[in-house]
Amino acid sequence: MERLVDSLFALMTLEEKLGQLTQLSGQSTEAGPRVRAEDQARIRAGQVGSFLGIYGAAYTRRLQRIAVDESRLKIPLLFAYDVIHGFRTIFPVPLAEASSWDPAAVERSARVAAVEATAHGLHWTFAPMVDIARDPRWGRIVEGAGEDPYLGAVMAAARVRGFQGTDLAAANTMLATAKHFAAYGGAEGGRDYNTVDLSPQTLHQTYLRPFQAAAAAGVGAVMPAFNEVNGVPMHANADLINGVLRGRWGWDGVVVSDWNGIQELIPHGVAASRPEAGALGLHAGVDVDMVSAIYLQDLPAVVRGGRVLQREVDEAVRRVLRAKYRLGLFQDPYGYSDVARERAATLTVDHQAAAREVGRKSIVLLKNQGNLLPLAKSLKTIAVIGALAVDAGSALGSWSADGRKEEAVSLLDGIRHAMPSAEVLYAKGADVEGSDTSGFAEAVRVARRAEAVILVLGERRGMSGEASNRASIDLPGMQEELAKRVQSSGKPVVVALMNGRPLAIPWLDEHIPAILETWYLGTPMGSAVADVVFGDYSPGGKLPVTFPRATGQIPLYYSHKNTGRPPSEEGNTSKYLDVPWTPLYSFGHGLSYTTFGYGAPRLSRRSMRATDTLVVQVDVTNTGQRPGEEVVQLYLRDDVGSVTRPVKELRGFRRITLQPGQRAAVTFTLRSEDLAFYDRRMNRVVEPGSFTVFVGGGSADVKEARFEVTTGTQLGDALLR
Ligand code: NOJ
């Protein structure tokens, strides 16, 4: 690889080098995504290294031929796209997949996405998005794994393994991109792109952790975030990109800017001109310039004026060429553009079955009073109510690549297929947004005619995702009013929520007996939901994010600090006058059609040195009547530290299946890195003292045990000097 890179290098002009660092965008047309004529000329001239948004086996082959046959250096192109949760067979949105707490399922999902995407000529995906999100107003919460760095790290690594496989050169594996580096989810006010101001401890302990896991899993690319962190826009953040990501972590992949991110250094107010913006980006370690074309057009003059940037250009070009080499493109530039494979590997029965399986694993049973769910298959008349029940497009969720709504199973269709001999009535009731109540009467009529009602409420898919923030996380429009009317019909009501963020739904929680969080589950959504509603599958998902009772509680997350005055009903404590301080549904919460009993956690020792390991074991028993899946969770608290520590932090979990009456002993091993934190001087330390271990089926539903660390330790060298 190095020999090939060197030999190319010796031949490259500065313009050709900057061409490799340039990524241009395709255009969507009737015929599919296409490249403009002038950009085709750029391929010939060696002025472009990669495209985003271009796919299709035959078309990418044509473009690749221009690069390989008609450009001077014959360097193959890279084709990249946002393949976030499926390419044509759409899987659950990432927040939903994180609710499965099943890394093997999440890995499979990314694997299928890669199989389909690579068959369409794609080499590179802008996923996984690994941003920690603790503000559900922020629309992009839907794209990540929720609020917790440990769960986020596990999911990040699983997705990287799924996309990249074990051999990047294989024609069905693709380069993954951990994004958005870093702390994108920390935007003030939940407004996308907004300012982020964080302590170094929180940045490193919370927001950087999933990136570090992705880097350790060998992720091939990283994308900086649009936001600034502590005054420095991420596209100019040399300390975090070259310093931490490349320097401290020893990661050697490609950094690709976000869309126009280099140019945006100007409105951020750290660059006065395009050349300045380009120099800042390159200097920070951003190798590839997505769409601003600043590297191509404005850097030649800058580079010719100074030697330092020349070295940085060379390093960036080497990284891009190595990525192309690792993908096998110098051996076979057309390996990914295979028309026969494209036909055979798209929306297969297996892929759809896999999406349905991951879909049902991702559903969270929030409430099930009187075991209303599952509904009996002997029901004769069922009412399905709600605009979202027929919204197959929304089932696909934000970012759906080449997914088609005509191929998606809406909730109503899923229920109809599952109950062929029942009469399934439908009424819209109300739109998702707006103030129209004219459909209420019909909805109530339909409810009265049925033995049970499935009421589908939530958000359209466009209400979360990029730049789709909400100042209130209540149920939009007249949907809560609709729920009140339908509930007053006296019929048993099951609510199925379709949404891309936690919603504040205290009224539903108080009055509706059964609530399912179904998020957006992708192409087979309706079938996956029907599997759960009628009991073919017992739900086992758990929330990867806290559900507040009211928007005003945000940010609300389980691993908060205790404060000097922890909330209580009385006195001057850290509470609200108008809303309880507790969440509506806590992190890790999720019910099943069966029940699970937990024994007390057993520890292998009561005292240890920081360098020892501690084994925690817990007996979990299926105490109900049906088989079921449970996510056994382990949390840790450092009881007293030199800086304050969270009341609880996830340090292990396992999703297990138990038959009625069956018991399993689940084992976790804790090591020094599980006990460590950044102290005031940014030393990563384990301090001596008492720790509490919590084990249970949710962050608020645990049994505990204590142990003592007798001697502390420091991991690695300090981050600050
Ligand atoms: C902007 C988004 O922030 C990023 O996540 C995405 O990969 C790029 N656009 C390319 O579509």
PDB file of C-alpha atoms and ligand atoms in Angstrom, residues 52 82 126 140 143 179-180 184 223 226 258-259 290 399 466, ligand 1:
ATOM      1  CA  LEU A  52     -21.755  11.824  -2.123  1.00  0.00           C
ATOM      2  CA  ASP A  82     -25.915   8.509   4.134  1.00  0.00           C
ATOM      3  CA  PHE A 126     -21.748   8.522   6.767  1.00  0.00           C
ATOM      4  CA  ARG A 140     -31.099  14.530  15.635  1.00  0.00           C
ATOM      5  CA  GLU A 143     -30.099   9.283  14.679  1.00  0.00           C
ATOM      6  CA  LYS A 179     -20.006  11.386  13.350  1.00  0.00           C
ATOM      7  CA  HIS A 180     -20.383  14.159  14.384  1.00  0.00           C
ATOM      8  CA  TYR A 184     -22.973  17.860  18.499  1.00  0.00           C
ATOM      9  CA  MET A 223     -16.873  13.557  10.387  1.00  0.00           C
ATOM     10  CA  PHE A 226     -21.093  21.669  12.606  1.00  0.00           C
ATOM     11  CA  ASP A 258     -19.692  17.814   7.061  1.00  0.00           C
ATOM     12  CA  TRP A 259     -21.674  19.432   4.226  1.00  0.00           C
ATOM     13  CA  MET A 290     -17.443  18.074   1.335  1.00  0.00           C
ATOM     14  CA  TRP A 399     -32.740   9.252   6.477  1.00  0.00           C
ATOM     15  CA  GLU A 466     -31.511  17.346  10.958  1.00  0.00           C
TER      16      GLU A 466
HETATM   17  C1  NOJ B   1     -25.272  16.951   6.871  1.00  0.00           C
HETATM   18  C2  NOJ B   1     -25.382  16.054   8.063  1.00  0.00           C
HETATM   19  O1  NOJ B   1     -25.071  16.773   9.243  1.00  0.00           O
HETATM   20  C3  NOJ B   1     -24.494  14.816   7.998  1.00  0.00           C
HETATM   21  O2  NOJ B   1     -24.849  13.961   9.043  1.00  0.00           O
HETATM   22  C4  NOJ B   1     -24.607  14.141   6.665  1.00  0.00           C
HETATM   23  O3  NOJ B   1     -23.775  13.006   6.637  1.00  0.00           O
HETATM   24  C5  NOJ B   1     -24.232  15.131   5.577  1.00  0.00           C
HETATM   25  N1  NOJ B   1     -25.146  16.256   5.612  1.00  0.00           N
HETATM   26  C6  NOJ B   1     -24.228  14.515   4.184  1.00  0.00           C
HETATM   27  O4  NOJ B   1     -25.519  14.236   3.785  1.00  0.00           O
END
